[in-house]
Amino acid sequence: MIDGVAPYEARNFAFVETREMACVEFKVYTIAKLEVTDVSPSLLRKAYQYIETVMPEVRKQEGADHGLGYVILHAGEMGNWLLIHWWAHSDIALRLLASAEIGSDVFTSNDHRRFHACVWEHVVIDHERLAWVRQAMTPEGDGARYLSDRLCDGQY
């Protein structure tokens, strides 16, 4: 075993809903440890408020997005992580990263850190990349088909 690397343990993944926030249609996913049955509705509400607050300015700065994306709310061990992704420039996934301390539902930006995503978050990211290729990057590309191409709930 590599020093300091914990063994992989599956986590619970759930698709919550498709939700329009800041003029972007997002697929919303949650990730939680196996003993956690679901992510707190209060935490989810605060995540949505954070997205509504930060996205308008960020979208204005970047421009040229497609109004489609996905959100990952990961109730982790060291904090609650909020990854906001949306598609732009045909083939680019843009990202914002925020977190809230355990026991808090106040999200703050972590974009100043070099974090990208953890191994569990990559399960969703990998699915969403393939969904974008399958549903959007074709001659008959369709946003509604992209939004309906979701990772199945389960343990990964």
JSON list of C-alpha atoms in Angstrom, two decimals, residues 28-151:
[
{"chain": "A", "resi": 28, "resn": "VAL", "atom": "CA", "xyz": [-27.70, 17.77, -9.85]},
{"chain": "A", "resi": 29, "resn": "TYR", "atom": "CA", "xyz": [-25.95, 14.82, -8.20]},
{"chain": "A", "resi": 30, "resn": "THR", "atom": "CA", "xyz": [-25.07, 14.01, -4.61]},
{"chain": "A", "resi": 31, "resn": "ILE", "atom": "CA", "xyz": [-22.34, 11.77, -3.22]},
{"chain": "A", "resi": 32, "resn": "ALA", "atom": "CA", "xyz": [-22.22, 10.56, 0.38]},
{"chain": "A", "resi": 33, "resn": "LYS", "atom": "CA", "xyz": [-20.51, 7.90, 2.48]},
{"chain": "A", "resi": 34, "resn": "LEU", "atom": "CA", "xyz": [-22.37, 4.58, 2.68]},
{"chain": "A", "resi": 35, "resn": "GLU", "atom": "CA", "xyz": [-23.72, 5.24, 6.17]},
{"chain": "A", "resi": 36, "resn": "VAL", "atom": "CA", "xyz": [-25.28, 8.53, 5.00]},
{"chain": "A", "resi": 37, "resn": "THR", "atom": "CA", "xyz": [-28.65, 7.88, 3.37]},
{"chain": "A", "resi": 38, "resn": "ASP", "atom": "CA", "xyz": [-29.01, 11.30, 1.77]},
{"chain": "A", "resi": 39, "resn": "VAL", "atom": "CA", "xyz": [-27.55, 14.78, 1.74]},
{"chain": "A", "resi": 40, "resn": "SER", "atom": "CA", "xyz": [-29.30, 17.32, 3.97]},
{"chain": "A", "resi": 41, "resn": "PRO", "atom": "CA", "xyz": [-32.04, 19.30, 2.19]},
{"chain": "A", "resi": 42, "resn": "SER", "atom": "CA", "xyz": [-30.72, 22.44, 3.93]},
{"chain": "A", "resi": 43, "resn": "LEU", "atom": "CA", "xyz": [-27.25, 21.84, 2.50]},
{"chain": "A", "resi": 44, "resn": "LEU", "atom": "CA", "xyz": [-28.72, 21.34, -0.97]},
{"chain": "A", "resi": 45, "resn": "ARG", "atom": "CA", "xyz": [-30.77, 24.56, -0.65]},
{"chain": "A", "resi": 46, "resn": "LYS", "atom": "CA", "xyz": [-27.68, 26.52, 0.38]},
{"chain": "A", "resi": 47, "resn": "ALA", "atom": "CA", "xyz": [-25.73, 25.02, -2.53]},
{"chain": "A", "resi": 48, "resn": "TYR", "atom": "CA", "xyz": [-28.45, 26.22, -4.91]},
{"chain": "A", "resi": 49, "resn": "GLN", "atom": "CA", "xyz": [-28.33, 29.71, -3.36]},
{"chain": "A", "resi": 50, "resn": "TYR", "atom": "CA", "xyz": [-24.56, 29.80, -3.78]},
{"chain": "A", "resi": 51, "resn": "ILE", "atom": "CA", "xyz": [-24.87, 28.84, -7.46]},
{"chain": "A", "resi": 52, "resn": "GLU", "atom": "CA", "xyz": [-27.52, 31.50, -8.07]},
{"chain": "A", "resi": 53, "resn": "THR", "atom": "CA", "xyz": [-25.27, 34.09, -6.44]},
{"chain": "A", "resi": 54, "resn": "VAL", "atom": "CA", "xyz": [-21.96, 33.36, -8.18]},
{"chain": "A", "resi": 55, "resn": "MET", "atom": "CA", "xyz": [-22.92, 32.09, -11.64]},
{"chain": "A", "resi": 56, "resn": "PRO", "atom": "CA", "xyz": [-24.28, 35.25, -13.29]},
{"chain": "A", "resi": 57, "resn": "GLU", "atom": "CA", "xyz": [-20.98, 37.13, -12.98]},
{"chain": "A", "resi": 58, "resn": "VAL", "atom": "CA", "xyz": [-18.84, 34.11, -13.85]},
{"chain": "A", "resi": 59, "resn": "ARG", "atom": "CA", "xyz": [-20.92, 33.40, -16.95]},
{"chain": "A", "resi": 60, "resn": "LYS", "atom": "CA", "xyz": [-20.58, 37.02, -18.01]},
{"chain": "A", "resi": 61, "resn": "GLN", "atom": "CA", "xyz": [-16.79, 36.84, -17.65]},
{"chain": "A", "resi": 62, "resn": "GLU", "atom": "CA", "xyz": [-16.37, 33.62, -19.64]},
{"chain": "A", "resi": 63, "resn": "GLY", "atom": "CA", "xyz": [-19.22, 33.97, -22.13]},
{"chain": "A", "resi": 64, "resn": "ALA", "atom": "CA", "xyz": [-20.10, 31.60, -24.98]},
{"chain": "A", "resi": 65, "resn": "ASP", "atom": "CA", "xyz": [-21.51, 28.78, -22.87]},
{"chain": "A", "resi": 66, "resn": "HIS", "atom": "CA", "xyz": [-24.30, 26.41, -23.87]},
{"chain": "A", "resi": 67, "resn": "GLY", "atom": "CA", "xyz": [-26.57, 26.84, -20.82]},
{"chain": "A", "resi": 68, "resn": "LEU", "atom": "CA", "xyz": [-26.09, 23.19, -19.82]},
{"chain": "A", "resi": 69, "resn": "GLY", "atom": "CA", "xyz": [-24.08, 21.60, -17.04]},
{"chain": "A", "resi": 70, "resn": "TYR", "atom": "CA", "xyz": [-23.97, 19.51, -13.91]},
{"chain": "A", "resi": 71, "resn": "VAL", "atom": "CA", "xyz": [-23.47, 19.99, -10.20]},
{"chain": "A", "resi": 72, "resn": "ILE", "atom": "CA", "xyz": [-21.91, 17.60, -7.70]},
{"chain": "A", "resi": 73, "resn": "LEU", "atom": "CA", "xyz": [-22.62, 18.06, -4.00]},
{"chain": "A", "resi": 74, "resn": "HIS", "atom": "CA", "xyz": [-20.30, 15.70, -2.14]},
{"chain": "A", "resi": 75, "resn": "ALA", "atom": "CA", "xyz": [-20.83, 15.26, 1.59]},
{"chain": "A", "resi": 76, "resn": "GLY", "atom": "CA", "xyz": [-17.21, 14.34, 2.23]},
{"chain": "A", "resi": 77, "resn": "GLU", "atom": "CA", "xyz": [-15.10, 13.55, 5.25]},
{"chain": "A", "resi": 78, "resn": "MET", "atom": "CA", "xyz": [-13.19, 16.84, 5.41]},
{"chain": "A", "resi": 79, "resn": "GLY", "atom": "CA", "xyz": [-16.02, 19.07, 4.22]},
{"chain": "A", "resi": 80, "resn": "ASN", "atom": "CA", "xyz": [-18.99, 19.38, 1.91]},
{"chain": "A", "resi": 81, "resn": "TRP", "atom": "CA", "xyz": [-17.76, 19.97, -1.61]},
{"chain": "A", "resi": 82, "resn": "LEU", "atom": "CA", "xyz": [-19.70, 21.74, -4.34]},
{"chain": "A", "resi": 83, "resn": "LEU", "atom": "CA", "xyz": [-18.45, 21.30, -7.89]},
{"chain": "A", "resi": 84, "resn": "ILE", "atom": "CA", "xyz": [-20.25, 23.36, -10.52]},
{"chain": "A", "resi": 85, "resn": "HIS", "atom": "CA", "xyz": [-19.56, 22.44, -14.15]},
{"chain": "A", "resi": 86, "resn": "TRP", "atom": "CA", "xyz": [-21.03, 23.88, -17.33]},
{"chain": "A", "resi": 87, "resn": "TRP", "atom": "CA", "xyz": [-20.25, 23.40, -20.99]},
{"chain": "A", "resi": 88, "resn": "ALA", "atom": "CA", "xyz": [-18.80, 26.17, -23.18]},
{"chain": "A", "resi": 89, "resn": "HIS", "atom": "CA", "xyz": [-16.99, 26.71, -26.47]},
{"chain": "A", "resi": 90, "resn": "SER", "atom": "CA", "xyz": [-18.40, 23.43, -27.85]},
{"chain": "A", "resi": 91, "resn": "ASP", "atom": "CA", "xyz": [-16.10, 21.07, -25.95]},
{"chain": "A", "resi": 92, "resn": "ILE", "atom": "CA", "xyz": [-14.88, 22.75, -22.75]},
{"chain": "A", "resi": 93, "resn": "ALA", "atom": "CA", "xyz": [-16.14, 21.97, -19.24]},
{"chain": "A", "resi": 94, "resn": "LEU", "atom": "CA", "xyz": [-15.81, 25.03, -17.03]},
{"chain": "A", "resi": 95, "resn": "ARG", "atom": "CA", "xyz": [-15.64, 24.61, -13.23]},
{"chain": "A", "resi": 96, "resn": "LEU", "atom": "CA", "xyz": [-16.23, 26.40, -9.98]},
{"chain": "A", "resi": 97, "resn": "LEU", "atom": "CA", "xyz": [-15.31, 24.79, -6.66]},
{"chain": "A", "resi": 98, "resn": "ALA", "atom": "CA", "xyz": [-16.76, 25.69, -3.27]},
{"chain": "A", "resi": 99, "resn": "SER", "atom": "CA", "xyz": [-16.96, 23.99, 0.10]},
{"chain": "A", "resi": 100, "resn": "ALA", "atom": "CA", "xyz": [-18.70, 24.20, 3.44]},
{"chain": "A", "resi": 101, "resn": "GLU", "atom": "CA", "xyz": [-17.21, 22.92, 6.66]},
{"chain": "A", "resi": 102, "resn": "ILE", "atom": "CA", "xyz": [-18.74, 19.81, 8.24]},
{"chain": "A", "resi": 103, "resn": "GLY", "atom": "CA", "xyz": [-21.78, 20.95, 10.24]},
{"chain": "A", "resi": 104, "resn": "SER", "atom": "CA", "xyz": [-22.12, 24.16, 8.23]},
{"chain": "A", "resi": 105, "resn": "ASP", "atom": "CA", "xyz": [-24.17, 24.98, 5.17]},
{"chain": "A", "resi": 106, "resn": "VAL", "atom": "CA", "xyz": [-22.27, 28.16, 4.28]},
{"chain": "A", "resi": 107, "resn": "PHE", "atom": "CA", "xyz": [-20.37, 27.65, 1.03]},
{"chain": "A", "resi": 108, "resn": "THR", "atom": "CA", "xyz": [-17.22, 29.60, 0.20]},
{"chain": "A", "resi": 109, "resn": "SER", "atom": "CA", "xyz": [-15.15, 29.57, -2.96]},
{"chain": "A", "resi": 110, "resn": "ASN", "atom": "CA", "xyz": [-12.15, 27.24, -3.22]},
{"chain": "A", "resi": 111, "resn": "ASP", "atom": "CA", "xyz": [-11.20, 28.32, -6.72]},
{"chain": "A", "resi": 112, "resn": "HIS", "atom": "CA", "xyz": [-7.89, 29.65, -5.37]},
{"chain": "A", "resi": 113, "resn": "ARG", "atom": "CA", "xyz": [-6.85, 26.07, -4.56]},
{"chain": "A", "resi": 114, "resn": "ARG", "atom": "CA", "xyz": [-5.48, 23.63, -7.11]},
{"chain": "A", "resi": 115, "resn": "PHE", "atom": "CA", "xyz": [-8.09, 20.97, -6.38]},
{"chain": "A", "resi": 116, "resn": "HIS", "atom": "CA", "xyz": [-9.82, 19.49, -9.41]},
{"chain": "A", "resi": 117, "resn": "ALA", "atom": "CA", "xyz": [-11.90, 16.57, -8.11]},
{"chain": "A", "resi": 118, "resn": "CYS", "atom": "CA", "xyz": [-11.56, 13.46, -5.97]},
{"chain": "A", "resi": 119, "resn": "VAL", "atom": "CA", "xyz": [-11.84, 9.88, -7.20]},
{"chain": "A", "resi": 120, "resn": "TRP", "atom": "CA", "xyz": [-15.55, 9.70, -6.32]},
{"chain": "A", "resi": 121, "resn": "GLU", "atom": "CA", "xyz": [-16.39, 12.97, -8.06]},
{"chain": "A", "resi": 122, "resn": "HIS", "atom": "CA", "xyz": [-14.67, 11.63, -11.16]},
{"chain": "A", "resi": 123, "resn": "VAL", "atom": "CA", "xyz": [-17.36, 8.95, -11.43]},
{"chain": "A", "resi": 124, "resn": "VAL", "atom": "CA", "xyz": [-19.86, 11.72, -12.24]},
{"chain": "A", "resi": 125, "resn": "ILE", "atom": "CA", "xyz": [-17.37, 13.74, -14.28]},
{"chain": "A", "resi": 126, "resn": "ASP", "atom": "CA", "xyz": [-16.50, 10.71, -16.42]},
{"chain": "A", "resi": 127, "resn": "HIS", "atom": "CA", "xyz": [-20.19, 9.97, -17.04]},
{"chain": "A", "resi": 128, "resn": "GLU", "atom": "CA", "xyz": [-20.93, 13.60, -17.92]},
{"chain": "A", "resi": 129, "resn": "ARG", "atom": "CA", "xyz": [-18.05, 13.81, -20.36]},
{"chain": "A", "resi": 130, "resn": "LEU", "atom": "CA", "xyz": [-19.35, 10.78, -22.21]},
{"chain": "A", "resi": 131, "resn": "ALA", "atom": "CA", "xyz": [-22.93, 12.10, -22.07]},
{"chain": "A", "resi": 132, "resn": "TRP", "atom": "CA", "xyz": [-21.76, 15.36, -23.66]},
{"chain": "A", "resi": 133, "resn": "VAL", "atom": "CA", "xyz": [-19.98, 13.47, -26.44]},
{"chain": "A", "resi": 134, "resn": "ARG", "atom": "CA", "xyz": [-22.96, 11.11, -27.00]},
{"chain": "A", "resi": 135, "resn": "GLN", "atom": "CA", "xyz": [-25.75, 13.68, -26.83]},
{"chain": "A", "resi": 136, "resn": "ALA", "atom": "CA", "xyz": [-24.32, 17.09, -27.77]},
{"chain": "A", "resi": 137, "resn": "MET", "atom": "CA", "xyz": [-21.31, 16.53, -30.01]},
{"chain": "A", "resi": 138, "resn": "THR", "atom": "CA", "xyz": [-23.21, 14.87, -32.84]},
{"chain": "A", "resi": 139, "resn": "PRO", "atom": "CA", "xyz": [-24.78, 16.34, -35.99]},
{"chain": "A", "resi": 140, "resn": "GLU", "atom": "CA", "xyz": [-28.18, 16.05, -34.28]},
{"chain": "A", "resi": 141, "resn": "GLY", "atom": "CA", "xyz": [-26.87, 17.28, -30.88]},
{"chain": "A", "resi": 142, "resn": "ASP", "atom": "CA", "xyz": [-29.71, 17.82, -28.45]},
{"chain": "A", "resi": 143, "resn": "GLY", "atom": "CA", "xyz": [-29.65, 19.56, -25.05]},
{"chain": "A", "resi": 144, "resn": "ALA", "atom": "CA", "xyz": [-32.75, 17.71, -23.83]},
{"chain": "A", "resi": 145, "resn": "ARG", "atom": "CA", "xyz": [-31.09, 14.37, -24.60]},
{"chain": "A", "resi": 146, "resn": "TYR", "atom": "CA", "xyz": [-27.98, 15.51, -22.74]},
{"chain": "A", "resi": 147, "resn": "LEU", "atom": "CA", "xyz": [-30.07, 16.43, -19.68]},
{"chain": "A", "resi": 148, "resn": "SER", "atom": "CA", "xyz": [-31.79, 13.03, -19.73]},
{"chain": "A", "resi": 149, "resn": "ASP", "atom": "CA", "xyz": [-28.48, 11.08, -19.97]},
{"chain": "A", "resi": 150, "resn": "ARG", "atom": "CA", "xyz": [-27.84, 10.60, -16.24]},
{"chain": "A", "resi": 151, "resn": "LEU", "atom": "CA", "xyz": [-25.59, 8.49, -14.08]}
]
